Coordinates of C-alpha atoms in Angstrom, one line a residue:
Chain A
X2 CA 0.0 0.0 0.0
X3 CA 1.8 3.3 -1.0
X4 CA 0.9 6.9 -0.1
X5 CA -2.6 7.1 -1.7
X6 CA -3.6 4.2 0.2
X7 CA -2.9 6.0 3.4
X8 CA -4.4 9.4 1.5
X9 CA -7.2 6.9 0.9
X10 CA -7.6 5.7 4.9
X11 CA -6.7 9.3 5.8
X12 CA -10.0 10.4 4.1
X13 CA -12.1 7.7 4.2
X14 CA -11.4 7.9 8.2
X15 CA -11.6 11.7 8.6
X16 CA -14.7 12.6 6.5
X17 CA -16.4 9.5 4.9
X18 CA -16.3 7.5 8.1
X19 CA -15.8 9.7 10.8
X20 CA -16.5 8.8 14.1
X21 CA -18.9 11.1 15.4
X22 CA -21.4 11.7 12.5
X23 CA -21.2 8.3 10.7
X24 CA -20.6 6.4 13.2
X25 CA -22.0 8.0 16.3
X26 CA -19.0 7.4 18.1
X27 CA -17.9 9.7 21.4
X28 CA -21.2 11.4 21.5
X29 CA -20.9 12.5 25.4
X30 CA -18.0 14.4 24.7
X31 CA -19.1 15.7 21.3
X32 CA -22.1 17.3 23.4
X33 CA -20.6 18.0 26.8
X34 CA -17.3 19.9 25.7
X35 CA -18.2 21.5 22.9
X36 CA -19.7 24.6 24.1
X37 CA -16.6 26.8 23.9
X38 CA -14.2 26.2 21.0
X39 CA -11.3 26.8 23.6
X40 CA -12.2 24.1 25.4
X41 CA -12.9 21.8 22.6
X42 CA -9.3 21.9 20.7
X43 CA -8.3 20.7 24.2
X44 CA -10.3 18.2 23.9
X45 CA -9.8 17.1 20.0
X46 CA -6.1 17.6 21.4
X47 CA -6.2 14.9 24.0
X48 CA -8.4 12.8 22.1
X49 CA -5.8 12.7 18.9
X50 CA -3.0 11.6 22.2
X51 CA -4.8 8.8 23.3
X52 CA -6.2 7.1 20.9
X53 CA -3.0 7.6 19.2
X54 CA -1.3 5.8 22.2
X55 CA -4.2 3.6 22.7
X56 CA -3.6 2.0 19.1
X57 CA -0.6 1.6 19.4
X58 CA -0.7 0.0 22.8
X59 CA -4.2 -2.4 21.6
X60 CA -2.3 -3.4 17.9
X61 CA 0.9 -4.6 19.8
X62 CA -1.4 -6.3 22.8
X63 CA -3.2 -8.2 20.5
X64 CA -0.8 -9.6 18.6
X65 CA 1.8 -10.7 20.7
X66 CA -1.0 -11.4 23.6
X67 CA -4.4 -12.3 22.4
X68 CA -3.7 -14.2 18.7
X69 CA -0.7 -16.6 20.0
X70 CA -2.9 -17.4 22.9
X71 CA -5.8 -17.6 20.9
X72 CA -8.2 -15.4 23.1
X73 CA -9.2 -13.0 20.0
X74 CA -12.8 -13.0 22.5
X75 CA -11.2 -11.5 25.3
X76 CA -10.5 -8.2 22.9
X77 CA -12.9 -5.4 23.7
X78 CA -13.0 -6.5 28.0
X79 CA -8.7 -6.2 28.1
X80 CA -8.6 -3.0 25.3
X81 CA -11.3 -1.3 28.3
X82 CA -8.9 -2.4 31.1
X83 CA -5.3 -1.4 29.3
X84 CA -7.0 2.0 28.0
X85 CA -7.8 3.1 31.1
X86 CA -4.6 1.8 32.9
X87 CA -3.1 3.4 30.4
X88 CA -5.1 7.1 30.5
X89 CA -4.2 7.1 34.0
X90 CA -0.9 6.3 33.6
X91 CA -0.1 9.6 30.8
X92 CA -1.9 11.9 33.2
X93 CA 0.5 11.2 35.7
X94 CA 3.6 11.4 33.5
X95 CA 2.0 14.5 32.0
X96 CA 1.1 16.3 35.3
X97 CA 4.9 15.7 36.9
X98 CA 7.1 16.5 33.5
X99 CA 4.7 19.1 31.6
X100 CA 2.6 21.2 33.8
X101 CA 1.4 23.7 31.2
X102 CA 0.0 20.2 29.1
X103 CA -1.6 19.2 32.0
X104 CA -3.4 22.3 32.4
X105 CA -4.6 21.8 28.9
X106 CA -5.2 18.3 28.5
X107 CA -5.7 17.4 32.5
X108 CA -9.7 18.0 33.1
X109 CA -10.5 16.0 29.8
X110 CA -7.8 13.4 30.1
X111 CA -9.9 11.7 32.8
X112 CA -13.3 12.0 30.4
X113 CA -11.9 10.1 27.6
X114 CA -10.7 7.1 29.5
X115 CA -13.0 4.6 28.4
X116 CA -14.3 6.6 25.5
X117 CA -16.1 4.6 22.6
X118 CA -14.2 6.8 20.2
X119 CA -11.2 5.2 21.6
X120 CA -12.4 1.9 22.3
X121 CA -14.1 2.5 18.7
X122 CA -10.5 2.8 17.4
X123 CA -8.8 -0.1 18.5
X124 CA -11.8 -2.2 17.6
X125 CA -12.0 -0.9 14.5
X126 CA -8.6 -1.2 13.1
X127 CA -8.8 -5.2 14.2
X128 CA -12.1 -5.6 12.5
X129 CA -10.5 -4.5 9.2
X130 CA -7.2 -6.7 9.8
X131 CA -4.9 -3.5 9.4
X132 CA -1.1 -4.1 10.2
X133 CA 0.8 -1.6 12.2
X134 CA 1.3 1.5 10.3
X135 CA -2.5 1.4 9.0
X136 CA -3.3 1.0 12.5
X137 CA -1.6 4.4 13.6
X138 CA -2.6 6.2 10.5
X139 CA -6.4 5.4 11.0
X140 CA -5.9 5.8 14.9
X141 CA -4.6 9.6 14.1
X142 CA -6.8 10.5 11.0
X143 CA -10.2 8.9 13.3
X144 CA -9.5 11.1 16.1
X145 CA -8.3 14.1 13.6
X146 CA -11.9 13.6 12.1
X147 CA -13.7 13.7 15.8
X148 CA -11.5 16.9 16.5
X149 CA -12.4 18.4 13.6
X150 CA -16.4 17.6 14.0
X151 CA -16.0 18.8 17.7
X152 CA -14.2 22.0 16.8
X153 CA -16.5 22.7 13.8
X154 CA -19.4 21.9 16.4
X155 CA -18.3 24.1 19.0
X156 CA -18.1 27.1 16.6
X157 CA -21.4 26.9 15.3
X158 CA -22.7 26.5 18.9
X159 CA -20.7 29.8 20.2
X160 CA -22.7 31.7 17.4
X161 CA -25.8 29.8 18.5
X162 CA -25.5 30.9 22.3
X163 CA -25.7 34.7 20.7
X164 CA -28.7 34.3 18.5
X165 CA -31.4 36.0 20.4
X166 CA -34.2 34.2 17.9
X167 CA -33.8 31.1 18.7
X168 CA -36.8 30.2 20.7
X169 CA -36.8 29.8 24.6
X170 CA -37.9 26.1 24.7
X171 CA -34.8 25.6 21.9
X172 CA -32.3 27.3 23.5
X173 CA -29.1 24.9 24.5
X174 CA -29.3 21.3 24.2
X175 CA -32.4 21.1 21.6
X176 CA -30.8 23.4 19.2
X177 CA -27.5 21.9 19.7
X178 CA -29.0 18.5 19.2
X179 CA -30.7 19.4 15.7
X180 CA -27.5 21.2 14.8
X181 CA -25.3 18.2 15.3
X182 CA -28.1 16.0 13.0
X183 CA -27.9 18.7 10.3
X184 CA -24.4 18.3 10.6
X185 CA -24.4 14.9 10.4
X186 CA -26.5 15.0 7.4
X187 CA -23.7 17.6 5.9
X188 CA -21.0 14.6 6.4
X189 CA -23.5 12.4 4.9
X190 CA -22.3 13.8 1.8
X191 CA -18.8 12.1 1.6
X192 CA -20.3 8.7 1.6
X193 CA -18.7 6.3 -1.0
X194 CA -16.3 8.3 -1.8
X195 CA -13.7 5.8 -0.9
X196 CA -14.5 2.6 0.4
X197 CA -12.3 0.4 2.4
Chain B
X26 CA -16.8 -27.7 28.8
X27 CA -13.1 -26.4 27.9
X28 CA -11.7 -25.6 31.3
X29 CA -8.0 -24.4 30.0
X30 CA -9.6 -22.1 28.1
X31 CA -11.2 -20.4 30.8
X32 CA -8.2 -20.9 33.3
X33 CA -6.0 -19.6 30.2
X34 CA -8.4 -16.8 29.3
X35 CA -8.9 -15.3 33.0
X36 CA -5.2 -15.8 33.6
X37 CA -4.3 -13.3 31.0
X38 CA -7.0 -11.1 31.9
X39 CA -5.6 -10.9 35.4
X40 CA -2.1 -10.9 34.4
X41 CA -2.4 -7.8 32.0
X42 CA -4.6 -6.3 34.5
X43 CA -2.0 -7.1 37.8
X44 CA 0.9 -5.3 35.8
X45 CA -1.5 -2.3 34.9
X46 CA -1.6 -1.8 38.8
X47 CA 2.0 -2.4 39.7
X48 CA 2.7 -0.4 36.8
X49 CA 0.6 2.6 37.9
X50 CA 1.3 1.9 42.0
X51 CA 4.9 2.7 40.7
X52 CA 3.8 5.4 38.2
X53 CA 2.1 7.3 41.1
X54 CA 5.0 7.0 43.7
X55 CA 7.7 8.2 41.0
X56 CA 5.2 10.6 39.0
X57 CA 4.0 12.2 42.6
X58 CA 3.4 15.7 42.3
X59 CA 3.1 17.1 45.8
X60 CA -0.1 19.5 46.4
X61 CA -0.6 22.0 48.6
X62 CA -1.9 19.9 51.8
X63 CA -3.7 22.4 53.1
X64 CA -6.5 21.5 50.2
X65 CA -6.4 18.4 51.4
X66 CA -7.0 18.9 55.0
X67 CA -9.6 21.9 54.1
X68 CA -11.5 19.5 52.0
X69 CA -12.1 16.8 54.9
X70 CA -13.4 19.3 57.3
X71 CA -16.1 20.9 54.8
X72 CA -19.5 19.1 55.4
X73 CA -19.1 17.1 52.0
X74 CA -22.9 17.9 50.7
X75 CA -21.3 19.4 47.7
X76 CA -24.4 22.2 47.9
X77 CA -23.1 24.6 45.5
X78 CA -23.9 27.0 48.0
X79 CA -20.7 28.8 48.1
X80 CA -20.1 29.4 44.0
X81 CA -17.5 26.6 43.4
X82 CA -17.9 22.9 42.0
X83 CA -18.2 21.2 45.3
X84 CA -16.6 20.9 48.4
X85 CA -12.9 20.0 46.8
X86 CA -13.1 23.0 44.2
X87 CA -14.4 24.9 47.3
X88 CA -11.4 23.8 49.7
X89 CA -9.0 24.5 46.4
X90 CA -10.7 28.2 46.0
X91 CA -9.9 28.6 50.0
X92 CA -6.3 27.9 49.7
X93 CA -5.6 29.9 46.2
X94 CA -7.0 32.9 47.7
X95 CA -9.9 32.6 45.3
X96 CA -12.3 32.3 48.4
X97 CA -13.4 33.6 51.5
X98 CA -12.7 30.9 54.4
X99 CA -16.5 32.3 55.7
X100 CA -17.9 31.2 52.6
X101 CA -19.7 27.6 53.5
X102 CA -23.3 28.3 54.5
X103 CA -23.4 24.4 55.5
X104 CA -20.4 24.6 57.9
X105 CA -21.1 28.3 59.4
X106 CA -19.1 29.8 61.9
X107 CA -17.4 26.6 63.3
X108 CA -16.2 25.7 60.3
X109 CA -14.8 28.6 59.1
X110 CA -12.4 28.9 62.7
X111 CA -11.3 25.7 61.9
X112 CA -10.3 27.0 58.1
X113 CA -8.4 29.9 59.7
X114 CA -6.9 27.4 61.9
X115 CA -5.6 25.7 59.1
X116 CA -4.7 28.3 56.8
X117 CA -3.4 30.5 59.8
X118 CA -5.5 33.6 59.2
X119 CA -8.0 35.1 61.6
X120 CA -11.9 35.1 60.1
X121 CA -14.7 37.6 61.2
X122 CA -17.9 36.0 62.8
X123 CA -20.7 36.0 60.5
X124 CA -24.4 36.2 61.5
X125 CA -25.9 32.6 61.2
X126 CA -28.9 32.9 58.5
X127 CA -31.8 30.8 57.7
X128 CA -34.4 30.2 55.5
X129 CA -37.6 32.0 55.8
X130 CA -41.2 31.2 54.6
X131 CA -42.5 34.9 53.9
X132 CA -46.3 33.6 53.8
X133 CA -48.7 32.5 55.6
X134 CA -52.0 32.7 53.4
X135 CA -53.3 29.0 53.0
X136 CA -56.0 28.5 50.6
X137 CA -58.4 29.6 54.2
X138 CA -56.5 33.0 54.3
X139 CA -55.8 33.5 50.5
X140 CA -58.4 32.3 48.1
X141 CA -57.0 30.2 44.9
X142 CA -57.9 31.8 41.5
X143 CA -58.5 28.7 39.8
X144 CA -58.2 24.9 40.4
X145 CA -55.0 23.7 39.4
X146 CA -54.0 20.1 38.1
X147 CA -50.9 20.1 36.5
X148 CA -47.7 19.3 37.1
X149 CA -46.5 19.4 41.0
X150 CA -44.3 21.5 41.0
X151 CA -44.7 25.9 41.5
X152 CA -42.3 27.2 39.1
X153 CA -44.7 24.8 36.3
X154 CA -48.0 26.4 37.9
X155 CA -45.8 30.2 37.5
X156 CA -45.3 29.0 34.0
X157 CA -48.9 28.1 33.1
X158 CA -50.1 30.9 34.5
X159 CA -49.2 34.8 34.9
X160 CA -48.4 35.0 38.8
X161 CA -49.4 31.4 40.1
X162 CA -52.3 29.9 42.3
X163 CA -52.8 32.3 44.9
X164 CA -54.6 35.4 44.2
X165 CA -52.3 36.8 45.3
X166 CA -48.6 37.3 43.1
X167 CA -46.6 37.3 46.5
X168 CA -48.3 34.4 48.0
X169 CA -46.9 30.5 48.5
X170 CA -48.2 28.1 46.0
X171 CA -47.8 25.5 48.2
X172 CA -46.4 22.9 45.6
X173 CA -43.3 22.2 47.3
X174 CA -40.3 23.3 45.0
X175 CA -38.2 24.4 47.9
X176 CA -39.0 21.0 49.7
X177 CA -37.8 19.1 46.7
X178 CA -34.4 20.9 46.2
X179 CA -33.0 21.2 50.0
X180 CA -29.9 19.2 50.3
X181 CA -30.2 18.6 53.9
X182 CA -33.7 17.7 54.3
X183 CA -34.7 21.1 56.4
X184 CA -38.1 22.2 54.8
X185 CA -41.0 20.3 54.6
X186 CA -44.4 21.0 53.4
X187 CA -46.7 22.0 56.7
X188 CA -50.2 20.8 57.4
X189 CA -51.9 23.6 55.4
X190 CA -49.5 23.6 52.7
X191 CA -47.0 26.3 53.2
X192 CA -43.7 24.8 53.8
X193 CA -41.8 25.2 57.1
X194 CA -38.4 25.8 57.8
X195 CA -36.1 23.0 60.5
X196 CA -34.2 26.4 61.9
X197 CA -31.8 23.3 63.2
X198 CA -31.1 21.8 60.2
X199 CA -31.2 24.6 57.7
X200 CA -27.6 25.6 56.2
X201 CA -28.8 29.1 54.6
X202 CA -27.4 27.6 51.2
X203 CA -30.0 29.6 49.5
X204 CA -31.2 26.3 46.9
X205 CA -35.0 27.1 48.0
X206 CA -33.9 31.0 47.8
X207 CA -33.7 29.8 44.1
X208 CA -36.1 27.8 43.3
X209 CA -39.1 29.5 44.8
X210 CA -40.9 31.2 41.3
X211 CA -42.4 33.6 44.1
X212 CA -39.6 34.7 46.0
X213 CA -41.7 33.6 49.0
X214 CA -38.1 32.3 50.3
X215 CA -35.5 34.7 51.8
X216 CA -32.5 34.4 54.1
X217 CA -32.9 35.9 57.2
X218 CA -30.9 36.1 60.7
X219 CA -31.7 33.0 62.4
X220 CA -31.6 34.9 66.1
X221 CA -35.0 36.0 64.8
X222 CA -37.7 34.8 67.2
X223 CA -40.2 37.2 65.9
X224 CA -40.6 37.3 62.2
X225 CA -43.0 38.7 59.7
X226 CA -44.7 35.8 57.8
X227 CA -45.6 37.9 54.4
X228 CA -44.3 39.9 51.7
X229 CA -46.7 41.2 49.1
X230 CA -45.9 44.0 47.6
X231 CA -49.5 45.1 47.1
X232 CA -51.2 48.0 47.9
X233 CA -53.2 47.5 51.3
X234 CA -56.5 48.0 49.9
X235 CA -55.7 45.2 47.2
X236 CA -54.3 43.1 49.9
X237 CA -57.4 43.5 52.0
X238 CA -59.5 42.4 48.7
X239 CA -57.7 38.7 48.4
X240 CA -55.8 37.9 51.9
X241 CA -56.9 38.0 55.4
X242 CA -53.5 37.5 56.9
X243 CA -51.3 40.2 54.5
X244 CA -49.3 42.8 55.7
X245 CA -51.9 45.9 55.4
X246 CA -49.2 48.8 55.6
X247 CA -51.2 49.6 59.2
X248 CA -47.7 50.3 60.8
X249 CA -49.0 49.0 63.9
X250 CA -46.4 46.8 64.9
X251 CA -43.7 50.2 64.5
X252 CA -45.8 51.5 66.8
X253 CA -45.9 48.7 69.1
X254 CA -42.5 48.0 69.7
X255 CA -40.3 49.7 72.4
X256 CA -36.7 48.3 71.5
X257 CA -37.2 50.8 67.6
X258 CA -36.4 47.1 66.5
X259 CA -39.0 47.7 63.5
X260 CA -38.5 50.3 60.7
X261 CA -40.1 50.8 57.5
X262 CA -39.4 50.0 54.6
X263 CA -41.5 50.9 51.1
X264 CA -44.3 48.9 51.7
X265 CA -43.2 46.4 54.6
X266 CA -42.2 46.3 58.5
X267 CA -38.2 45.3 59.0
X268 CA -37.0 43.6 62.0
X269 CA -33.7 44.5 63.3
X270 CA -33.1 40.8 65.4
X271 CA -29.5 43.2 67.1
X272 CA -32.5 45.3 68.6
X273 CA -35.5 42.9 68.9
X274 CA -36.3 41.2 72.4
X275 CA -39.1 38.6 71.2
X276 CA -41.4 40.2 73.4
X277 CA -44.1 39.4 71.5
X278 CA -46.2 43.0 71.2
X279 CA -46.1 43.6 67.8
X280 CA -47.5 40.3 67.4
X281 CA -50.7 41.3 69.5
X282 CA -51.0 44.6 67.4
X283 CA -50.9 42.9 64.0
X284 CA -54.3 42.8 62.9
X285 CA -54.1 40.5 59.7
X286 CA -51.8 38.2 62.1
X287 CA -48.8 38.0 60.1
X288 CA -46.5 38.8 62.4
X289 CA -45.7 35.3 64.2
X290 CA -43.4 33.8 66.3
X291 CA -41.4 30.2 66.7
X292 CA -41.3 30.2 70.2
X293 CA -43.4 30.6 73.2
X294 CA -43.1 34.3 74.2
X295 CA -41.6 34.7 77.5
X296 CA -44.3 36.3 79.5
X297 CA -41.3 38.4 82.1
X298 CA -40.1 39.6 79.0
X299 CA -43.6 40.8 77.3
X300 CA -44.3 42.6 81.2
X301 CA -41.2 43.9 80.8
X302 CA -41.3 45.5 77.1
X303 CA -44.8 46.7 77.8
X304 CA -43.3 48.4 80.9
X305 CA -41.1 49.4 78.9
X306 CA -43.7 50.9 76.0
X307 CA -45.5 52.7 78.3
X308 CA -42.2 54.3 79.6
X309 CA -41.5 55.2 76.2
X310 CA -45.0 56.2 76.0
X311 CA -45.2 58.6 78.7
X312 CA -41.6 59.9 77.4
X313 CA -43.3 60.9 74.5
X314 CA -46.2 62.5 75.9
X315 CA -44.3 64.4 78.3
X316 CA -41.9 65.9 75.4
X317 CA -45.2 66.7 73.5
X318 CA -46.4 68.0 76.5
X319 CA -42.9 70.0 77.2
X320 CA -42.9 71.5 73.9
X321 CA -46.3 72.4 73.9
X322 CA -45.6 74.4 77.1
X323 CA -42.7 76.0 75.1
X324 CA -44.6 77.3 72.4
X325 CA -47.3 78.5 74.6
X326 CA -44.6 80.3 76.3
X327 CA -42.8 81.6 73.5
X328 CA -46.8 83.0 72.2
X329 CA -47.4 84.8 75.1
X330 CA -44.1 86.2 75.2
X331 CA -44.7 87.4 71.3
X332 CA -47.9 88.6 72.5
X333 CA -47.0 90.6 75.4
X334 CA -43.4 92.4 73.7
X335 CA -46.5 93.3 70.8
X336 CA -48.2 95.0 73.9
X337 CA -46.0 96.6 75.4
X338 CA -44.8 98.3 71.7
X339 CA -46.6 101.3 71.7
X340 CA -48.2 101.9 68.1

C-alpha cells in the first residue's frame, strides 16, 4: 500500500467515516465539551493523544497477547482495562514532566478514558485486519476527524448561544442536538467516496 | 466444557490487569506531584454535601478556591461559623464572625386565608403552575403556591411542606445555602438572621387596599407593629415592616397589634419579657407625651411672650 492508500484511509477515516457523524461514536464528549471552541481543541487535542497511544498500545497487545494465545474474544473487555490503565498512567507522567499540558489536556484526560471513540478505534482497526502502520494512520486520521467535527461543532454553537431568535424552549441542548443531526447530514455527503 | 480455556483466558485477563496496577502503584510513587496539603486537609473538614452554596464545583473546588486565595474561608453556609475557625486554623488567618442565616417562609395565606384563582391540576411543582399561569395559584402574586419546589431541592432535608401547605423551615437543620432561595418562582423564600424569634410571615408588595381584597392575613401597611415596639427594632421600609433581630427582644407586642396576624413567632413568648417590654412601651410612651407636652408648654410660652413684647410696643 503506497501513499494514496494512506491518502485513501486518511480520508475515508476523517470525513467519509468519521466517528462522530457516521458512526455515532464519542457522542458524550461531542455534546458536553463542545460549548466553547477553547475548550474543545483541548479536547480534540487529547483525544488525537490517546487514541493515538491507545492504538498503538491495543495493535501490539493483540498480537503478541491475544492471537498466539488464541483469546481474540477476550479483545474489547482487556482494550477497556489497558486504555484506562493506560489514561491514567499519561496523566501522571504529564502532570509531573509538563505542567502547562496538563493544564490543557488534565480536566478532559480523565473523560476520555474509556471513550467509545477510543475503544471504537482499537476495535475498528482489528475488525478491518490492518497491520501496524494502517493501525496508527487510521488511529490519528479517526480522532483528527472527531477533532475536527467537535471544533467545527463548537463554533457553530458559540454563534448559537448569541442568537437571540432562537426560541426559549430551543435554546441549549435542543438546538444543539438538531444542529449536530444537520451536521451529520452535511457529512453524509462524503459517503462512497472511498470505500475500504 | 473447555476448562483451560477459561483458566488460560482469565489468567491473562488478570495478568495484564495485575501489571497495569504495579505499573501505575509505581507510576504514582515516581510521577507524585506534591499539592498544597492544606486542600487536602480543608476539604475533609467541609461538610461534603457538595451544595453549590458557596459558588464553586463542590466541596474540593471549594477547599481549592480557599487555599488559592480565590475564596473567603467564611464562605460555606453548611459549615457556618465553626467551620470557618477551623479554616483559619488551618490556613493561619484570623476570620470575622458572621451572623448565622436561615431560610424564611415569607407567607402564611393557605387556601383559608388567600383564596386560589382557579383549580389547578398540572404538574406538582410551582415554578410549572408560574409557568402556566401569569403569577401562580394564589390570588395573590406574592403568595406560597404551596407545591413544594423548595422542599424538593433542600440538600439537607430542612423544609417540609406544613399541614396547610405552606412549607416550614427545620431552623436546626437549615444551612442558609439559599437552593430554596432559588427555586421558589415567588420569592416567597428569603435568608434571614436566624436569632430571629419574631418574624413577619408575608411579603406582598400590594397595595393595602388590594391586599385586604384577596388575603386576610397580609401585611396591610397599618404600621401598627412600629408603633408597638419599644426596642425601635421595627422600621419601615417601602411597603413592609423590617425587624432589626440586634434590637428585637421577642417580646411578642407587635405580634398582639398585627391585625391580619402575620407577624408570628417560633417560640413561646416569654411572659417576664412581654411585662417587661410593655413596661417598657408605656415608659417610652409617657416619654413621649411628656416631650409633646414639654414642647407644647414652650410654644405657649414663647406665644405669650410674642404677644406681650406686641403689647408693650406702643403703636
Amino acid at each position: 500500500m503506497g501513499i494514496a492508500g494512506y491518502l485513501a484511509l486518511i480520508v475515508w477515516a476523517v470525513f467519509v467515516n468519521n466517528f462522530v457523524l457516521s458512526q455515532f461514536l464519542g457522542i458524550c464528549p461531542f455534546m458536553g465539551v463542545s460549548k466553547k471552541v477553547e475548550s474543545a481543541v483541548g479536547m480534540a487535542a487529547a483525544v488525537l493523544f490517546v487514541i493515538t497511544m491507545a492504538s498503538i498500545i491495543t495493535f501490539l497487545l493483540y498480537n503478541a497477547l491475544l492471537v498466539p494465545w488464541d483469546l481474540q474474544y477476550l479483545k474489547t473487555i482487556l482494550f477497556i482495562l489497558v486504555i484506562a490503565a493506560l489514561v491514567q498512567f499519561v496523566e501522571m507522567v504529564i502532570k509531573k514532566v509538563s505542567p502547562t499540558l496538563f493544564a490543557a489536556l488534565g480536566i478532559f484526560l480523565p473523560l476520555i478514558t474509556t471513550n467509545c471513540a477510543v475503544l471504537g478505534a482499537a476495535l475498528l482497526a482489528i475488525q478491518k485486519d490492518f497491520n501496524f502502520m494502517k493501525t496508527l494512520v487510521f488511529g490519528m486520521a479517526s480522532a483528527v476527524g472527531f477533532g475536527l467535527v467537535l471544533i467545527l461543532f463548537a463554533a457553530i454553537r458559540e454563534r448559537l448561544a448569541l442568537n437571540v431568535a432562537t426560541p426559549k424552549a430551543m435554546k441549549g441542548m435542543p438546538i444543539a442536538l438538531i444542529t449536530a443531526s444537520i451536521l451529520s447530514l452535511a457529512f453524509l455527503g462524503f459517503s462512497g467516496m472511498v470505500r475500504m | 466444557m473447555d476448562v483451560q480455556a477459561i483458566m488460560i483466558g482469565s489468567g491473562a485477563l488478570a495478568g495484564v490487569g495485575a501489571i497495569s496496577a504495579v505499573v501505575l502503584a509505581i507510576a504514582s510513587r515516581v510521577f507524585k506531584v506534591d499539592e498544597d496539603p492544606r486542600i487536602e486537609a480543608i476539604n475533609e473538614i467541609l461538610p461534603g454535601a457538595n451544595c453549590g452554596g458557596c459558588g464553586f464545583p463542590g466541596c474540593s473546588g471549594f477547599a481549592k478556591a480557599i487555599v488559592e486565595g480565590m475564596a473567603d474561608p467564611t464562605g460555606c453556609a453548611p459549615g457556618g461559623n465553626e467551620l470557618a475557625k477551623k479554616i483559619a486554623v488551618i490556613l493561619g488567618v484570623e476570620v470575622q464572625e458572621k451572623v448565622r442565616m436561615v431560610a424564611r417562609v415569607r407567607c402564611s395565606g393557605t387556601s383559608e386565608h388567600c383564596a386560589n384563582r382557579f383549580v389547578y391540576e398540572g404538574v406538582a411543582s410551582c415554578k410549572g403552575a408560574s409557568l402556566l399561569s401569569e403569577g401562580g395559584i394564589k390570588s395573590c402574586p406574592y403568595g406560597c403556591d404551596g407545591l413544594g419546589d423548595c422542599v424538593a431541592v433542600c440538600p439537607f432535608d430542612a423544609i417540609h411542606m406544613g399541614p396547610n401547605q405552606i412549607p416550614v423551615v427545620d431552623l436546626d437543620k437549615c444551612t442558609a445555602c439559599g437552593k430554596c432561595v432559588d427555586a421558589c418562582p415567588k420569592g416567597v423564600i428569603a435568608l434571614e438572621a436566624h436569632a430571629g424569634q419574631v418574624v413577619l410571615h408575608c411579603h406582598t408588595h400590594l397595595a393595602a387596599k388590594d391586599v385586604r381584597k384577596i388575603c386576610s392575613i397580609g401585611c396591610i401597611s397599618c404600621k401598627a407593629c412600629i408603633r408597638a415596639c419599644p426596642y425601635d427594632a421595627l422600621s419601615w421600609d417601602v411597603d413592609l415592616p423590617v425587624f432589626d433581630y440586634e434590637k428585637c427582644q421577642s417580646c411578642g407586642l407587635c405580634i398582639d397589634a398585627c391585625k391580619p396576624g402575620c407577624i408570628q413567632t417560633f417560640k413561646e413568648i416569654d411572659l417576664a419579657v412581654k411585662a417587661k417590654a410593655t413596661e417598657a412601651l408605656e415608659a417610652k410612651k409617657a416619654e413621649e407625651a411628656a416631650k409633646r407636652e414639654a414642647a407644647r408648654a414652650a410654644a405657649q410660652a414663647r406665644a405669650a411672650a410674642a404677644a406681650a413684647a406686641a403689647a408693650e410696643k406702643p403703636n
